[in-house]
């Protein structure tokens, strides 16, 4: 998995890269089943909507073997190492369920805004890489991105403690409108297994899911090891404190079966 | 405007037909500007969200010349006459704004359910035809349809008076899930001027619009004149009582200019 010069230029300009169907249907199905396993756990890392439906499982790579493998998958780790120019660690690992009918809104925000303010991460040398475990369509609450919005540094934000179950530093409407006037507003949609890389400064949101179909996405937030967080204000399973560089596994690490041995790449 | 046999079969099977860009960018822009004119009016027909943003202008064809022409446009009237097999009148005419950031949800429903229960329309010999005045994308609260859901008659529904600003007969989640398992859930997206025909029995909904872009759609609900409503429970500008058959105008009736004379087609 090596990004081309054109891809690197597109990432620099737009702040994201989208790879429909990057993981096979079988790989996506395996992870989708493991998501249900994780959501059924009564753990403090598994957060729920007011309806009781699972919203986010944090740190699933620390208590589920399949997600542990995904957390070292070369299709995720290598392009991010390439963009960030060096070894990375997992700052945050989320399996986000946007439940059918009940999935709530995420207001407009930048992830690095939170990582800076809450965790004292020195620089935005960190980014997100996501894998769709369900098909993401216009109907089931797709992620919305403002292309080019990562070019403006950390934008002023207010701490929203009320809209949803999760506190978030959210942006003013005027800011969102200005950025969208310049670069538009897009929603990457695609089959299970699609992969999305986006800058930690990219402004994004997602609407409620009123459709009858769930929409599960795994998000890895990867950070250059030199840029690790300095403040430990949040639980260690929300903002990790293990800054050991990830050694990418082999490309077939998922299809080796969730119960098999974990092999380090040579 | 004549539907082919294939189109008629597709409508029968799926309950909708979608025509991206059926109206020109100039025609769509003209109507979009008139929508703002209408929304600025302080009239009882113009309903607003709790935020004050316009939500729906009812009966705009009765007090705006451009929408009056659209209400007799052959691209809208003729295919519906063809499907319903005879002359039609306007049962309802809505200019629906799904305002940027503030546009609210419409829960899952069938329009004919309301027309039957509230207006005593004898049969579902009526349907909707919509024209997008803004681009409709995955981001700005697109209409969601359950293909094939029109094949099950009037489905049991509850009267929802709380979710939004507008009372609606909405369906149970179990019903929506079952229909979606059979036929899927789709969101027609396309440029301004796109046209959508859908059965009055087709189950549909639309999510909130959290994007920075508005999304205005004109909906004509057309009914066969023999099938006119029997009960006059709702205001005449919500459920019209003029059952005169519509005479389609000429195809260029919009581009003749909003101030020009209205010409009857020969």
Tab-separated table of N, CA and C in Angstrom, chain B residues 125-218:
chain	number	residue	atom	x	y	z
B	125	UNK	N	-55.579	6.836	-6.539
B	125	UNK	CA	-55.386	7.283	-7.934
B	125	UNK	C	-54.875	8.725	-7.890
B	126	UNK	N	-53.707	8.873	-7.299
B	126	UNK	CA	-53.098	10.173	-7.087
B	126	UNK	C	-51.617	9.910	-6.878
B	127	UNK	N	-50.791	10.894	-7.171
B	127	UNK	CA	-49.358	10.668	-6.949
B	127	UNK	C	-48.632	11.994	-6.823
B	128	UNK	N	-47.359	11.890	-6.450
B	128	UNK	CA	-46.523	13.070	-6.300
B	128	UNK	C	-45.582	13.194	-7.474
B	129	UNK	N	-45.316	14.443	-7.839
B	129	UNK	CA	-44.242	14.702	-8.782
B	129	UNK	C	-43.475	15.895	-8.237
B	130	UNK	N	-42.157	15.736	-8.164
B	130	UNK	CA	-41.310	16.712	-7.485
B	130	UNK	C	-40.266	17.255	-8.442
B	131	UNK	N	-39.905	18.518	-8.258
B	131	UNK	CA	-38.799	19.129	-8.999
B	131	UNK	C	-37.805	19.680	-7.984
B	132	UNK	N	-36.537	19.267	-8.122
B	132	UNK	CA	-35.485	19.779	-7.229
B	132	UNK	C	-35.135	21.206	-7.677
B	133	UNK	N	-35.174	22.168	-6.758
B	133	UNK	CA	-34.752	23.532	-7.090
B	133	UNK	C	-33.311	23.791	-6.669
B	134	UNK	N	-32.803	22.999	-5.733
B	134	UNK	CA	-31.378	23.003	-5.392
B	134	UNK	C	-30.821	21.640	-5.761
B	135	UNK	N	-29.494	21.554	-5.831
B	135	UNK	CA	-28.893	20.233	-5.955
B	135	UNK	C	-29.259	19.435	-4.704
B	136	UNK	N	-29.648	18.198	-4.890
B	136	UNK	CA	-29.902	17.314	-3.759
B	136	UNK	C	-28.756	16.307	-3.712
B	137	UNK	N	-28.082	16.258	-2.567
B	137	UNK	CA	-26.920	15.391	-2.407
B	137	UNK	C	-27.123	14.494	-1.196
B	138	UNK	N	-26.164	13.598	-1.000
B	138	UNK	CA	-26.175	12.764	0.204
B	138	UNK	C	-26.051	13.620	1.455
B	139	UNK	N	-25.592	14.856	1.288
B	139	UNK	CA	-25.273	15.701	2.451
B	139	UNK	C	-26.444	16.528	2.954
B	140	UNK	N	-27.398	16.887	2.095
B	140	UNK	CA	-28.368	17.905	2.526
B	140	UNK	C	-29.800	17.400	2.706
B	141	UNK	N	-29.912	16.217	3.270
B	141	UNK	CA	-31.237	15.744	3.664
B	141	UNK	C	-32.068	15.267	2.490
B	142	UNK	N	-31.538	14.324	1.692
B	142	UNK	CA	-32.290	13.866	0.510
B	142	UNK	C	-33.538	13.101	0.910
B	143	UNK	N	-34.491	13.067	-0.019
B	143	UNK	CA	-35.667	12.233	0.152
B	143	UNK	C	-35.230	10.764	0.134
B	144	UNK	N	-35.735	9.978	1.059
B	144	UNK	CA	-35.446	8.543	1.107
B	144	UNK	C	-36.704	7.768	0.718
B	145	UNK	N	-36.548	6.794	-0.163
B	145	UNK	CA	-37.676	6.005	-0.670
B	145	UNK	C	-37.441	4.523	-0.389
B	146	UNK	N	-38.517	3.796	-0.147
B	146	UNK	CA	-38.446	2.335	-0.056
B	146	UNK	C	-39.068	1.756	-1.332
B	147	UNK	N	-38.230	1.397	-2.318
B	147	UNK	CA	-38.755	0.886	-3.596
B	147	UNK	C	-39.666	-0.327	-3.382
B	148	UNK	N	-40.782	-0.330	-4.086
B	148	UNK	CA	-41.719	-1.450	-3.998
B	148	UNK	C	-42.701	-1.357	-2.835
B	149	UNK	N	-42.527	-0.388	-1.967
B	149	UNK	CA	-43.379	-0.311	-0.769
B	149	UNK	C	-44.802	0.142	-1.086
B	150	UNK	N	-45.030	0.569	-2.348
B	150	UNK	CA	-46.376	1.001	-2.755
B	150	UNK	C	-47.292	-0.199	-3.055
B	151	UNK	N	-46.727	-1.398	-2.976
B	151	UNK	CA	-47.485	-2.593	-3.354
B	151	UNK	C	-48.322	-3.146	-2.207
B	152	UNK	N	-48.333	-2.488	-1.062
B	152	UNK	CA	-48.947	-3.076	0.128
B	152	UNK	C	-50.149	-2.289	0.641
B	153	UNK	N	-50.694	-1.425	-0.218
B	153	UNK	CA	-51.873	-0.676	0.204
B	153	UNK	C	-51.558	0.317	1.298
B	154	UNK	N	-52.585	0.718	2.010
B	154	UNK	CA	-52.396	1.678	3.100
B	154	UNK	C	-51.935	0.927	4.333
B	155	UNK	N	-50.774	1.279	4.818
B	155	UNK	CA	-50.174	0.595	5.966
B	155	UNK	C	-50.616	1.277	7.254
B	156	UNK	N	-50.678	0.481	8.296
B	156	UNK	CA	-51.076	1.018	9.593
B	156	UNK	C	-50.104	2.116	10.025
B	157	UNK	N	-50.667	3.169	10.577
B	157	UNK	CA	-49.816	4.304	10.946
B	157	UNK	C	-50.358	4.971	12.196
B	158	UNK	N	-49.470	5.656	12.883
B	158	UNK	CA	-49.867	6.419	14.057
B	158	UNK	C	-49.745	7.904	13.774
B	159	UNK	N	-50.558	8.716	14.408
B	159	UNK	CA	-50.546	10.154	14.144
B	159	UNK	C	-49.476	10.816	15.000
B	160	UNK	N	-48.403	11.266	14.349
B	160	UNK	CA	-47.270	11.870	15.051
B	160	UNK	C	-47.479	13.380	15.104
B	161	UNK	N	-47.744	13.876	16.291
B	161	UNK	CA	-47.990	15.318	16.452
B	161	UNK	C	-46.808	16.004	17.115
B	162	UNK	N	-45.737	15.250	17.418
B	162	UNK	CA	-44.685	15.809	18.272
B	162	UNK	C	-43.341	16.001	17.604
B	163	UNK	N	-42.981	15.084	16.681
B	163	UNK	CA	-41.602	15.108	16.186
B	163	UNK	C	-41.254	16.440	15.539
B	164	UNK	N	-42.161	16.925	14.698
B	164	UNK	CA	-41.820	18.113	13.923
B	164	UNK	C	-42.960	19.119	13.949
B	165	UNK	N	-42.859	20.098	13.087
B	165	UNK	CA	-43.810	21.195	13.075
B	165	UNK	C	-45.113	20.832	12.374
B	166	UNK	N	-45.203	19.628	11.846
B	166	UNK	CA	-46.294	19.279	10.954
B	166	UNK	C	-46.826	17.906	11.348
B	167	UNK	N	-48.119	17.768	11.648
B	167	UNK	CA	-48.622	16.450	12.036
B	167	UNK	C	-48.604	15.484	10.857
B	168	UNK	N	-48.308	14.233	11.124
B	168	UNK	CA	-48.087	13.278	10.052
B	168	UNK	C	-48.470	11.891	10.545
B	169	UNK	N	-49.087	11.104	9.651
B	169	UNK	CA	-49.364	9.698	9.962
B	169	UNK	C	-48.097	8.921	9.659
B	170	UNK	N	-47.403	8.447	10.691
B	170	UNK	CA	-46.117	7.793	10.480
B	170	UNK	C	-46.190	6.301	10.786
B	171	UNK	N	-45.267	5.560	10.140
B	171	UNK	CA	-45.286	4.100	10.196
B	171	UNK	C	-44.405	3.570	11.317
B	172	UNK	N	-44.725	2.362	11.753
B	172	UNK	CA	-43.923	1.698	12.780
B	172	UNK	C	-42.573	1.280	12.183
B	173	UNK	N	-41.570	1.273	13.039
B	173	UNK	CA	-40.232	0.876	12.598
B	173	UNK	C	-40.200	-0.533	12.027
B	174	UNK	N	-40.952	-1.429	12.633
B	174	UNK	CA	-40.949	-2.811	12.159
B	174	UNK	C	-41.426	-2.862	10.702
B	175	UNK	N	-42.465	-2.085	10.385
B	175	UNK	CA	-42.984	-2.037	9.021
B	175	UNK	C	-41.918	-1.504	8.064
B	176	UNK	N	-41.282	-0.428	8.452
B	176	UNK	CA	-40.254	0.181	7.599
B	176	UNK	C	-39.104	-0.797	7.380
B	177	UNK	N	-38.682	-1.471	8.437
B	177	UNK	CA	-37.570	-2.424	8.315
B	177	UNK	C	-37.929	-3.578	7.390
B	178	UNK	N	-39.146	-4.101	7.533
B	178	UNK	CA	-39.562	-5.212	6.669
B	178	UNK	C	-39.577	-4.801	5.198
B	179	UNK	N	-40.134	-3.622	4.923
B	179	UNK	CA	-40.192	-3.144	3.541
B	179	UNK	C	-38.794	-2.920	2.982
B	180	UNK	N	-37.906	-2.400	3.802
B	180	UNK	CA	-36.540	-2.129	3.340
B	180	UNK	C	-35.759	-3.413	3.118
B	181	UNK	N	-36.042	-4.437	3.926
B	181	UNK	CA	-35.388	-5.732	3.701
B	181	UNK	C	-35.763	-6.283	2.327
B	182	UNK	N	-37.006	-6.057	1.923
B	182	UNK	CA	-37.462	-6.571	0.617
B	182	UNK	C	-36.929	-5.750	-0.547
B	183	UNK	N	-37.041	-4.421	-0.445
B	183	UNK	CA	-36.783	-3.585	-1.623
B	183	UNK	C	-35.669	-2.580	-1.486
B	184	UNK	N	-35.026	-2.527	-0.302
B	184	UNK	CA	-33.947	-1.562	-0.122
B	184	UNK	C	-34.457	-0.185	0.260
B	185	UNK	N	-33.531	0.737	0.336
B	185	UNK	CA	-33.809	2.113	0.733
B	185	UNK	C	-32.907	2.997	-0.102
B	186	UNK	N	-33.486	3.841	-0.937
B	186	UNK	CA	-32.646	4.623	-1.861
B	186	UNK	C	-32.916	6.122	-1.679
B	187	UNK	N	-31.952	6.905	-2.121
B	187	UNK	CA	-32.035	8.361	-2.027
B	187	UNK	C	-31.708	8.953	-3.392
B	188	UNK	N	-32.717	9.387	-4.158
B	188	UNK	CA	-32.401	9.999	-5.454
B	188	UNK	C	-31.676	11.327	-5.236
B	189	UNK	N	-30.506	11.448	-5.847
B	189	UNK	CA	-29.741	12.693	-5.754
B	189	UNK	C	-29.445	13.191	-7.157
B	190	UNK	N	-29.397	14.517	-7.310
B	190	UNK	CA	-29.142	15.055	-8.639
B	190	UNK	C	-29.149	16.562	-8.641
B	191	UNK	N	-28.879	17.148	-9.801
B	191	UNK	CA	-28.741	18.602	-9.917
B	191	UNK	C	-30.093	19.302	-9.823
B	192	UNK	N	-30.067	20.628	-9.646
B	192	UNK	CA	-31.309	21.402	-9.722
B	192	UNK	C	-32.020	21.095	-11.040
B	193	UNK	N	-33.326	20.995	-11.003
B	193	UNK	CA	-34.091	20.681	-12.204
B	193	UNK	C	-34.418	19.202	-12.336
B	194	UNK	N	-33.844	18.375	-11.476
B	194	UNK	CA	-34.175	16.943	-11.516
B	194	UNK	C	-35.637	16.740	-11.115
B	195	UNK	N	-36.253	15.724	-11.694
B	195	UNK	CA	-37.683	15.482	-11.483
B	195	UNK	C	-37.890	14.066	-10.957
B	196	UNK	N	-38.786	13.934	-10.005
B	196	UNK	CA	-39.062	12.634	-9.378
B	196	UNK	C	-40.563	12.427	-9.339
B	197	UNK	N	-41.036	11.305	-9.894
B	197	UNK	CA	-42.439	10.905	-9.794
B	197	UNK	C	-42.512	9.769	-8.793
B	198	UNK	N	-43.434	9.832	-7.844
B	198	UNK	CA	-43.585	8.657	-6.979
B	198	UNK	C	-45.016	8.467	-6.530
B	199	UNK	N	-45.342	7.188	-6.367
B	199	UNK	CA	-46.686	6.764	-6.001
B	199	UNK	C	-47.098	7.365	-4.665
B	200	UNK	N	-48.372	7.663	-4.534
B	200	UNK	CA	-48.877	8.180	-3.259
B	200	UNK	C	-48.885	7.113	-2.178
B	201	UNK	N	-48.610	5.862	-2.553
B	201	UNK	CA	-48.499	4.780	-1.562
B	201	UNK	C	-47.046	4.465	-1.216
B	202	UNK	N	-46.102	5.092	-1.914
B	202	UNK	CA	-44.688	4.788	-1.661
B	202	UNK	C	-44.271	5.344	-0.297
B	203	UNK	N	-43.641	4.485	0.504
B	203	UNK	CA	-43.175	4.904	1.827
B	203	UNK	C	-41.899	5.735	1.666
B	204	UNK	N	-41.897	6.912	2.279
B	204	UNK	CA	-40.734	7.796	2.154
B	204	UNK	C	-40.537	8.601	3.431
B	205	UNK	N	-39.375	9.253	3.497
B	205	UNK	CA	-38.997	10.048	4.669
B	205	UNK	C	-37.897	10.995	4.215
B	206	UNK	N	-37.490	11.905	5.072
B	206	UNK	CA	-36.238	12.616	4.798
B	206	UNK	C	-35.596	13.039	6.111
B	207	UNK	N	-34.254	12.918	6.157
B	207	UNK	CA	-33.533	13.211	7.401
B	207	UNK	C	-33.370	14.713	7.585
B	208	UNK	N	-32.944	15.127	8.774
B	208	UNK	CA	-32.622	16.539	8.959
B	208	UNK	C	-31.504	16.960	8.000
B	209	UNK	N	-31.439	18.236	7.721
B	209	UNK	CA	-30.339	18.767	6.913
B	209	UNK	C	-29.366	19.485	7.834
B	210	UNK	N	-28.231	18.828	8.133
B	210	UNK	CA	-27.227	19.480	8.989
B	210	UNK	C	-26.165	20.174	8.158
B	211	UNK	N	-26.286	20.094	6.829
B	211	UNK	CA	-25.258	20.662	5.955
B	211	UNK	C	-25.425	22.174	5.853
B	212	UNK	N	-24.402	22.858	5.360
B	212	UNK	CA	-24.510	24.313	5.190
B	212	UNK	C	-25.266	24.723	3.925
B	213	UNK	N	-25.826	23.770	3.201
B	213	UNK	CA	-26.549	24.093	1.969
B	213	UNK	C	-28.033	23.763	2.095
B	214	UNK	N	-28.893	24.694	1.695
B	214	UNK	CA	-30.321	24.451	1.695
B	214	UNK	C	-30.709	23.456	0.615
B	215	UNK	N	-31.948	23.005	0.676
B	215	UNK	CA	-32.404	21.980	-0.266
B	215	UNK	C	-33.900	22.158	-0.473
B	216	UNK	N	-34.255	22.849	-1.558
B	216	UNK	CA	-35.641	23.182	-1.828
B	216	UNK	C	-36.187	22.270	-2.919
B	217	UNK	N	-37.361	21.701	-2.671
B	217	UNK	CA	-38.018	20.831	-3.642
B	217	UNK	C	-39.490	21.244	-3.731
B	218	UNK	N	-40.002	21.347	-4.969
B	218	UNK	CA	-41.428	21.584	-5.177
B	218	UNK	C	-42.123	20.246	-5.350
